[in-house]
Amino acid sequence: MSQPNGGTFDIVILGAGSGGYAAALRAAELNLSVALIDKAEVGGTCLHRGCIPTKALLHAAEIADQTRESEQFGVKADLVGIDMAGVNAYKDGVVGRLYKGLQGLLGHNKNITLVAGAGKLVSRDTVEVNGQRYTGRNIILATGSYSRTLPGLEIDGTRVIASEHALKLNRVPSSAIVLGGGVIGVEFASVWKSFGADVTIVEALPRLVAAEDEEISKTVERAFRKRKINFKVGKPFEKVEKTENGVRVTIAGGETLEAEVLLVAVGRGPSTAGLGYEEQGLTLERGFVIVNERLHTGVGNIYAVGDIVPGLQLAHRGFQQGIFVAEEIAGKNPAVIDEAGIPRVTYSDPEIASVGLTEARAKERYGADKVTSYNYNLGGNGKSQILKTAGFVKLVRVEDGPVVGVHMVGARMGELVGEAQLIYNWEAFPEEVAQLVHAHPTQNEALGEAFLALAGKPLHAHS
């Protein structure tokens, strides 16, 4: 990053992660001058410590599983072992190439000034960095998130680790306890099991991936049992002790578990402390910046996007919010983002993809007697049989109305969520989607078949 000497801009953006850099690029397209400030690398958590490196590990894990199971496809291969140096080189190579591309994209844009350093909001229109002041006719706060822990649970980076430490491990732990059965927890549990570790997930809530539809949770739990990934649900954490070879974790009921490492995956907190937000009159709740539906903070011309705003902490949410605010500032009057219409993917094995409301949430909103659902089993899908994957596509519909939720579990389901997102966001009726032609043989047909069945004309399924 460059180090200019302050100045005045149309927009000053604090934070160059997904939300910040998307806002900068869109604003620059709209011919607005931008100062983009970050204390670390452009790309933020997603590129360097989150989405991209974890998915690289998950792909390596998939290759390991395919090698281990290759004989069932008539291919004889031996899995000699996991070379973590090689895996990390592959992972870091992916991150490096994307980082270089993003640096070039931002750095060569004449409307964007990159500023390296820890910024602080010192007035309603000014951010100070390294003693220099950057004044913005508008301010966008996009300072991201950090790995949370629990009271009394200290992350030391060696035996008790967070996701950023797990991404840098130069070995496969022989055993691991994963504290948290949400997205981060089940993804790392899936990776380590594929790499050969003994894994146990501890989750205080009554089921894994509790934010997803309950039937998704049941399927994931069944698949994890089959994979011999251990899990304890409804078991809050009590304490951790260091042992000679690792850690000893005590959970509710006095039960103890031992492993080489404990991964703390209890969610991410908003990075807002000490940045001057409250001093300038912004409203914070549990550290999150409160905004209206147009992402305005209610103070001056200050907006907030991404993980510091209450809601789903997803890179693509921040990305879309950044674009929205840039267009809002430019007077384009963009449509308000529907939070339920943001697709959600968990890249474990099996993979989870969803958009819209769960069946339980839909019944709360519309009434239990107004909501119907339909499950299409992947056993009836040709490509899923070829891939030897199990799972389902579930549709949630309001009576005589549109589909308000699509929930999928099985191999490669994340690749189907694009069509599901369009169906939800366009408030499509089953009868409308049933008219669309889906290529054969693809897993995409599973969506088509589900909608045919919901429209009352099932082919490879029972209505």
Coordinates of C-alpha atoms in Angstrom, one line a residue:
M1 CA 0.0 0.0 0.0
S2 CA 1.1 3.6 -0.5
Q3 CA 1.4 6.2 2.2
P4 CA 0.0 9.5 1.0
N5 CA -0.2 12.6 3.2
G6 CA -3.8 12.9 4.0
G7 CA -6.4 14.8 1.9
T8 CA -10.1 15.1 1.2
F9 CA -12.0 12.5 -0.7
D10 CA -15.6 11.7 -1.7
I11 CA -15.4 8.5 0.4
V12 CA -13.0 7.4 3.1
I13 CA -13.2 3.7 3.7
L14 CA -11.8 2.2 6.9
G15 CA -11.1 -1.5 6.2
A16 CA -10.0 -3.2 2.9
G17 CA -11.7 -6.6 3.3
S18 CA -14.6 -7.8 1.2
G19 CA -16.9 -5.0 2.0
G20 CA -14.3 -2.2 1.9
Y21 CA -12.6 -3.1 -1.3
A22 CA -15.9 -3.8 -3.1
A23 CA -17.2 -0.3 -2.0
A24 CA -13.9 1.2 -3.3
L25 CA -14.1 -0.4 -6.7
R26 CA -17.7 0.4 -7.2
A27 CA -17.3 4.0 -6.1
A28 CA -14.3 4.4 -8.4
E29 CA -16.4 3.1 -11.3
L30 CA -18.9 5.8 -10.4
N31 CA -16.0 8.4 -10.6
L32 CA -15.9 9.1 -6.9
S33 CA -12.5 9.6 -5.2
V34 CA -11.7 7.1 -2.5
A35 CA -9.2 6.6 0.3
L36 CA -9.0 2.9 1.2
I37 CA -7.3 2.4 4.6
D38 CA -6.2 -0.8 6.2
K39 CA -3.6 -1.8 8.8
A40 CA -3.0 -5.2 7.0
E41 CA -3.3 -6.6 3.5
V42 CA -6.1 -5.8 1.1
G43 CA -8.6 -8.6 0.9
G44 CA -9.1 -8.9 4.7
T45 CA -10.0 -12.1 6.6
C46 CA -11.8 -13.8 3.7
L47 CA -8.8 -13.8 1.4
H48 CA -6.0 -14.3 3.9
R49 CA -7.4 -16.1 7.0
G50 CA -10.9 -17.3 6.1
C51 CA -12.9 -18.3 3.0
I52 CA -10.1 -18.8 0.5
P53 CA -7.5 -20.7 2.5
T54 CA -10.0 -22.8 4.3
K55 CA -11.6 -23.9 1.0
A56 CA -8.2 -24.8 -0.3
L57 CA -7.7 -27.1 2.7
L58 CA -11.1 -28.5 2.1
H59 CA -10.3 -29.3 -1.5
A60 CA -7.1 -31.0 -0.5
A61 CA -9.2 -33.0 2.0
E62 CA -11.6 -34.0 -0.8
I63 CA -8.6 -35.2 -2.9
A64 CA -7.4 -37.3 0.1
D65 CA -10.8 -38.9 0.5
Q66 CA -11.1 -39.6 -3.2
T67 CA -7.7 -41.2 -3.3
R68 CA -8.6 -43.3 -0.2
E69 CA -11.9 -44.4 -1.7
S70 CA -10.8 -44.6 -5.3
E71 CA -11.2 -48.4 -5.6
Q72 CA -15.0 -48.2 -5.5
F73 CA -14.7 -46.4 -8.8
G74 CA -12.4 -49.0 -10.3
V75 CA -9.3 -46.9 -9.8
K76 CA -6.5 -48.4 -7.7
A77 CA -4.5 -45.8 -5.8
D78 CA -2.7 -45.6 -2.4
L79 CA -2.9 -42.7 -0.1
V80 CA 0.7 -42.5 1.2
G81 CA 0.1 -39.6 3.5
I82 CA -0.6 -35.9 3.9
D83 CA 2.3 -33.6 3.2
M84 CA 1.3 -30.5 5.1
A85 CA 4.1 -28.5 3.6
G86 CA 2.8 -29.3 0.2
V87 CA -0.8 -28.6 1.2
N88 CA 0.2 -25.3 2.7
A89 CA 2.2 -24.4 -0.4
Y90 CA -0.9 -25.1 -2.6
K91 CA -3.1 -23.1 -0.2
D92 CA -0.7 -20.1 0.0
G93 CA -0.2 -20.2 -3.7
V94 CA -3.9 -19.7 -4.3
V95 CA -4.1 -16.9 -1.7
G96 CA -1.0 -15.3 -3.2
R97 CA -2.3 -15.2 -6.7
L98 CA -5.6 -13.7 -5.7
Y99 CA -3.9 -11.2 -3.4
K100 CA -1.6 -10.0 -6.2
G101 CA -4.5 -9.6 -8.6
L102 CA -6.5 -7.6 -6.0
Q103 CA -3.5 -5.4 -5.3
G104 CA -3.1 -4.7 -9.0
L105 CA -6.8 -4.0 -9.4
L106 CA -6.9 -1.5 -6.6
G107 CA -3.4 0.0 -7.0
H108 CA -3.8 0.8 -10.7
N109 CA -7.2 2.6 -10.2
K110 CA -6.7 6.3 -10.5
N111 CA -9.7 7.1 -8.3
I112 CA -8.5 4.9 -5.3
T113 CA -5.7 5.9 -2.9
L114 CA -4.5 3.0 -0.8
V115 CA -3.3 3.9 2.7
A116 CA -1.4 1.5 5.0
G117 CA -1.9 1.9 8.7
A118 CA -4.2 1.5 11.6
G119 CA -7.0 4.1 11.2
K120 CA -9.2 5.7 13.8
L121 CA -12.4 7.7 13.3
V122 CA -11.5 11.1 14.9
S123 CA -14.5 13.1 13.7
R124 CA -17.7 12.5 11.8
D125 CA -15.9 13.0 8.5
T126 CA -12.2 12.2 9.3
V127 CA -10.0 9.1 9.8
E128 CA -6.5 9.5 11.2
V129 CA -3.7 7.2 10.1
N130 CA -0.1 7.5 11.3
G131 CA -0.7 11.1 12.2
Q132 CA -2.2 12.0 8.8
R133 CA -5.9 13.0 8.4
Y134 CA -8.1 11.7 5.6
T135 CA -11.4 13.7 5.3
G136 CA -14.4 12.1 3.5
R137 CA -17.6 13.7 2.4
N138 CA -18.8 10.2 3.2
I139 CA -17.3 7.6 5.6
I140 CA -17.7 3.8 5.2
L141 CA -16.7 1.6 8.2
A142 CA -15.7 -1.9 7.2
T143 CA -13.3 -3.1 9.9
G144 CA -14.3 -6.7 9.9
S145 CA -14.2 -9.3 12.6
Y146 CA -11.9 -11.4 14.9
S147 CA -12.0 -14.9 16.3
R148 CA -14.0 -14.9 19.5
T149 CA -13.3 -17.0 22.5
L150 CA -15.2 -17.7 25.8
P151 CA -14.6 -16.2 29.2
G152 CA -11.7 -17.8 30.9
L153 CA -10.6 -19.6 27.7
E154 CA -7.3 -18.2 26.5
I155 CA -6.1 -18.9 23.0
D156 CA -2.4 -19.5 23.0
G157 CA -1.9 -20.3 19.4
T158 CA -0.2 -23.7 20.0
R159 CA -2.5 -26.0 22.0
V160 CA -5.6 -23.8 22.2
I161 CA -5.9 -22.3 18.7
A162 CA -8.3 -20.2 16.6
S163 CA -9.0 -20.7 12.9
E164 CA -6.1 -18.5 11.8
H165 CA -3.7 -20.7 13.7
A166 CA -5.3 -23.9 12.3
L167 CA -4.6 -22.6 8.8
K168 CA -0.9 -22.3 9.5
L169 CA -0.3 -25.7 11.2
N170 CA 2.6 -27.5 9.7
R171 CA 1.3 -30.9 10.7
V172 CA -1.9 -32.8 11.0
P173 CA -2.8 -33.1 14.6
S174 CA -3.2 -36.7 15.8
S175 CA -6.4 -35.6 17.6
A176 CA -8.4 -32.5 17.9
I177 CA -11.3 -31.1 19.9
V178 CA -13.4 -28.6 18.0
L179 CA -15.3 -26.2 20.3
G180 CA -18.3 -25.1 18.2
G181 CA -20.5 -26.9 15.7
G182 CA -21.2 -24.0 13.4
V183 CA -19.7 -23.4 10.0
I184 CA -16.1 -22.9 11.0
G185 CA -16.2 -25.9 13.4
V186 CA -17.7 -28.4 11.0
E187 CA -15.4 -27.3 8.2
F188 CA -12.2 -27.8 10.2
A189 CA -13.5 -31.1 11.7
S190 CA -14.2 -32.3 8.1
V191 CA -10.7 -31.3 6.9
W192 CA -8.9 -32.9 9.9
K193 CA -10.8 -36.1 9.7
S194 CA -10.0 -36.4 6.0
F195 CA -6.4 -35.8 6.8
G196 CA -6.5 -38.7 9.3
A197 CA -7.0 -37.0 12.7
D198 CA -9.3 -38.2 15.5
V199 CA -11.9 -35.4 15.8
T200 CA -14.5 -34.5 18.4
I201 CA -16.9 -31.5 18.1
V202 CA -18.3 -30.0 21.3
E203 CA -21.4 -27.8 20.7
A204 CA -23.5 -26.2 23.5
L205 CA -26.6 -26.0 21.2
P206 CA -28.8 -29.1 20.7
R207 CA -27.6 -29.8 17.1
L208 CA -24.7 -29.1 14.7
V209 CA -25.1 -26.2 12.2
A210 CA -28.0 -25.0 14.3
A211 CA -28.6 -22.0 12.1
E212 CA -29.7 -24.3 9.3
D213 CA -32.9 -26.2 8.7
E214 CA -33.3 -29.0 11.3
E215 CA -33.4 -31.7 8.7
I216 CA -30.0 -30.4 7.3
S217 CA -28.6 -30.8 10.8
K218 CA -29.8 -34.4 11.1
T219 CA -28.3 -35.4 7.8
V220 CA -25.0 -33.8 8.6
E221 CA -24.9 -35.6 12.0
R222 CA -25.7 -38.9 10.3
A223 CA -23.0 -38.3 7.8
F224 CA -20.5 -37.4 10.5
R225 CA -21.3 -40.5 12.4
K226 CA -20.6 -42.6 9.3
R227 CA -17.3 -40.7 8.8
K228 CA -16.5 -41.4 12.5
I229 CA -16.4 -37.7 13.4
N230 CA -17.4 -37.6 17.0
F231 CA -19.7 -34.9 18.4
K232 CA -21.2 -33.9 21.6
V233 CA -24.3 -31.6 21.3
G234 CA -26.1 -29.8 24.1
K235 CA -22.8 -29.9 26.0
P236 CA -21.5 -26.4 27.1
F237 CA -17.8 -26.0 27.6
E238 CA -16.6 -25.7 31.2
K239 CA -12.8 -25.6 31.3
V240 CA -9.5 -26.6 29.5
E241 CA -6.3 -27.7 31.1
K242 CA -2.9 -28.3 29.5
T243 CA -1.6 -31.8 29.7
E244 CA 1.8 -33.3 28.9
N245 CA 0.8 -34.0 25.3
G246 CA -2.0 -31.5 24.6
V247 CA -5.2 -30.5 26.3
R248 CA -7.9 -31.8 28.6
V249 CA -11.4 -30.3 28.1
T250 CA -14.2 -30.6 30.6
I251 CA -17.8 -30.2 29.3
A252 CA -21.2 -30.1 31.0
G253 CA -21.8 -33.1 33.3
G254 CA -18.1 -33.3 34.2
E255 CA -17.2 -35.3 31.1
T256 CA -13.5 -34.9 30.1
L257 CA -12.0 -35.2 26.6
E258 CA -8.3 -35.2 25.7
A259 CA -6.6 -34.3 22.4
E260 CA -3.5 -32.7 21.0
V261 CA -5.2 -29.4 20.2
L262 CA -8.4 -27.5 21.0
L263 CA -9.8 -25.4 18.1
V264 CA -12.0 -22.6 19.4
A265 CA -14.6 -22.0 16.8
V266 CA -17.4 -20.2 18.7
G267 CA -17.9 -17.5 16.1
R268 CA -16.4 -14.1 15.2
G269 CA -16.8 -10.8 17.0
P270 CA -16.9 -7.3 15.4
S271 CA -13.6 -5.4 15.2
T272 CA -14.9 -2.1 16.5
A273 CA -13.1 -1.5 19.8
G274 CA -10.8 1.5 20.1
L275 CA -11.6 2.9 16.7
G276 CA -13.5 6.0 17.8
Y277 CA -16.9 4.8 16.8
E278 CA -18.8 5.4 20.1
E279 CA -16.9 8.7 20.6
Q280 CA -18.4 10.0 17.4
G281 CA -22.0 9.1 18.5
L282 CA -22.4 5.7 16.7
T283 CA -24.7 3.2 18.4
L284 CA -23.0 -0.1 19.2
E285 CA -24.6 -3.2 20.6
R286 CA -22.3 -6.1 21.8
G287 CA -19.7 -4.3 19.6
F288 CA -21.8 -4.3 16.4
V289 CA -22.5 -1.1 14.6
I290 CA -26.3 -0.5 14.4
V291 CA -27.5 0.7 11.0
N292 CA -30.8 1.2 9.2
E293 CA -31.8 -0.8 6.1
R294 CA -29.8 1.5 3.9
L295 CA -26.7 0.8 6.1
H296 CA -26.5 4.3 7.4
T297 CA -25.4 4.7 11.1
G298 CA -27.6 7.7 11.8
V299 CA -24.6 9.9 12.3
G300 CA -23.4 12.4 9.7
N301 CA -22.6 10.6 6.4
I302 CA -21.2 7.5 8.0
Y303 CA -22.1 4.0 6.8
A304 CA -21.1 0.6 8.0
V305 CA -20.9 -2.7 6.1
G306 CA -19.8 -6.3 6.6
D307 CA -19.0 -8.3 9.7
I308 CA -19.4 -5.2 12.0
V309 CA -23.1 -5.0 11.1
P310 CA -25.5 -7.4 12.9
G311 CA -26.4 -10.4 10.7
L312 CA -24.7 -13.1 8.7
Q313 CA -20.9 -12.8 8.7
L314 CA -20.3 -13.7 5.1
A315 CA -17.8 -12.3 2.7
H316 CA -20.4 -12.1 -0.1
R317 CA -22.7 -10.2 2.2
G318 CA -20.1 -7.6 2.9
F319 CA -19.2 -7.5 -0.8
Q320 CA -22.8 -6.7 -1.7
Q321 CA -23.2 -4.2 1.1
G322 CA -20.1 -2.4 -0.1
I323 CA -21.5 -2.1 -3.6
F324 CA -24.9 -1.0 -2.2
V325 CA -23.3 1.8 -0.1
A326 CA -21.2 3.1 -3.0
E327 CA -24.3 3.3 -5.2
E328 CA -26.3 4.9 -2.4
I329 CA -23.6 7.6 -2.0
A330 CA -23.6 8.1 -5.8
G331 CA -27.4 8.7 -5.7
K332 CA -28.3 5.5 -7.6
N333 CA -31.0 4.5 -5.0
P334 CA -30.1 0.8 -5.0
A335 CA -32.7 -1.8 -3.9
V336 CA -32.4 -2.7 -0.2
I337 CA -30.6 -6.0 0.4
D338 CA -32.9 -8.8 1.6
E339 CA -30.8 -10.6 4.3
A340 CA -32.8 -13.8 3.9
G341 CA -31.9 -13.8 0.2
I342 CA -28.2 -14.1 0.9
P343 CA -27.0 -17.6 0.0
R344 CA -25.2 -19.6 2.8
V345 CA -22.7 -22.4 2.1
T346 CA -20.9 -24.7 4.5
Y347 CA -18.1 -26.5 2.7
S348 CA -17.9 -29.6 4.9
D349 CA -18.4 -33.2 3.6
P350 CA -21.3 -33.3 3.1
E351 CA -21.7 -29.7 1.8
I352 CA -24.6 -27.5 2.9
A353 CA -26.2 -24.8 0.8
S354 CA -29.3 -22.8 1.6
V355 CA -31.1 -19.5 0.9
G356 CA -34.3 -18.1 2.4
L357 CA -36.2 -19.2 5.4
T358 CA -35.9 -22.5 7.3
E359 CA -39.2 -24.4 7.6
A360 CA -39.4 -23.4 11.3
R361 CA -38.8 -19.7 10.6
A362 CA -41.3 -19.8 7.7
K363 CA -44.0 -21.2 10.0
E364 CA -43.2 -18.5 12.6
R365 CA -43.7 -15.8 10.0
Y366 CA -46.6 -17.1 8.0
G367 CA -48.3 -19.6 10.3
A368 CA -47.8 -23.4 10.5
D369 CA -50.9 -24.1 8.4
K370 CA -49.8 -21.9 5.6
V371 CA -46.4 -23.5 5.0
T372 CA -45.6 -26.7 3.1
S373 CA -42.3 -28.4 2.3
Y374 CA -41.0 -31.0 0.0
N375 CA -37.8 -33.1 0.1
Y376 CA -36.2 -34.6 -3.0
N377 CA -33.8 -37.3 -2.2
L378 CA -30.5 -37.3 -4.2
G379 CA -30.9 -41.0 -4.5
G380 CA -33.1 -40.3 -7.5
N381 CA -30.5 -38.0 -9.2
G382 CA -28.3 -39.6 -11.8
K383 CA -25.2 -37.4 -11.3
S384 CA -25.4 -37.8 -7.5
Q385 CA -25.4 -41.6 -8.0
I386 CA -22.3 -41.2 -10.2
L387 CA -20.6 -39.2 -7.5
K388 CA -21.8 -41.6 -4.8
T389 CA -23.3 -38.8 -2.6
A390 CA -26.3 -38.8 -0.4
G391 CA -28.5 -35.9 0.7
F392 CA -31.5 -34.0 -0.4
V393 CA -33.0 -30.8 -1.8
K394 CA -35.7 -29.3 0.5
L395 CA -38.2 -26.6 -0.7
V396 CA -40.3 -24.5 1.7
R397 CA -43.3 -22.9 0.2
V398 CA -46.1 -20.5 1.4
E399 CA -49.6 -21.8 0.5
D400 CA -50.5 -20.8 -3.0
G401 CA -47.4 -18.6 -3.0
P402 CA -43.7 -18.6 -3.8
V403 CA -40.9 -20.7 -2.5
V404 CA -39.4 -19.0 0.6
G405 CA -36.6 -21.4 1.3
V406 CA -34.3 -23.8 -0.5
H407 CA -32.1 -26.1 1.6
M408 CA -29.6 -28.6 0.2
V409 CA -27.1 -31.1 1.5
G410 CA -24.8 -33.4 -0.3
A411 CA -21.6 -33.2 -2.4
R412 CA -21.1 -30.0 -4.4
M413 CA -24.4 -28.4 -3.2
G414 CA -22.7 -25.0 -3.1
E415 CA -22.6 -25.0 -6.8
L416 CA -26.4 -25.2 -7.0
V417 CA -27.1 -22.3 -4.7
G418 CA -27.0 -19.7 -7.5
E419 CA -30.2 -20.9 -9.1
A420 CA -31.8 -21.3 -5.6
Q421 CA -30.9 -17.7 -4.9
L422 CA -32.6 -16.5 -8.1
I423 CA -35.7 -18.6 -7.3
Y424 CA -36.0 -17.1 -3.8
N425 CA -35.2 -13.5 -4.7
W426 CA -37.5 -13.5 -7.7
E427 CA -40.3 -15.0 -5.5
A428 CA -40.8 -17.8 -8.0
F429 CA -43.7 -20.1 -7.9
P430 CA -43.0 -23.9 -8.2
E431 CA -45.1 -24.0 -11.4
E432 CA -42.8 -21.4 -12.9
V433 CA -39.6 -23.1 -12.1
A434 CA -41.0 -26.5 -13.2
Q435 CA -41.1 -25.2 -16.7
L436 CA -37.3 -24.6 -16.8
V437 CA -35.1 -27.3 -18.5
H438 CA -32.3 -28.6 -16.4
A439 CA -29.4 -30.4 -18.2
H440 CA -29.0 -34.1 -17.8
P441 CA -27.2 -35.7 -16.0
T442 CA -26.4 -32.9 -13.5
Q443 CA -27.0 -32.4 -9.8
N444 CA -28.8 -29.2 -10.9
E445 CA -31.6 -31.6 -12.0
A446 CA -32.3 -32.2 -8.4
L447 CA -33.6 -28.7 -8.1
G448 CA -35.7 -29.2 -11.2
E449 CA -37.1 -32.5 -10.0
A450 CA -38.0 -31.0 -6.6
F451 CA -39.9 -28.2 -8.2
L452 CA -41.7 -30.6 -10.6
A453 CA -42.9 -32.5 -7.6
L454 CA -43.9 -29.4 -5.7
A455 CA -45.8 -28.3 -8.7
G456 CA -47.8 -31.5 -8.7
K457 CA -46.1 -33.4 -11.5
P458 CA -43.3 -35.5 -10.1
L459 CA -41.2 -37.7 -12.4
H460 CA -38.5 -39.5 -10.4
A461 CA -40.1 -38.7 -7.0
H462 CA -43.3 -39.2 -5.1
S463 CA -45.5 -36.2 -4.5

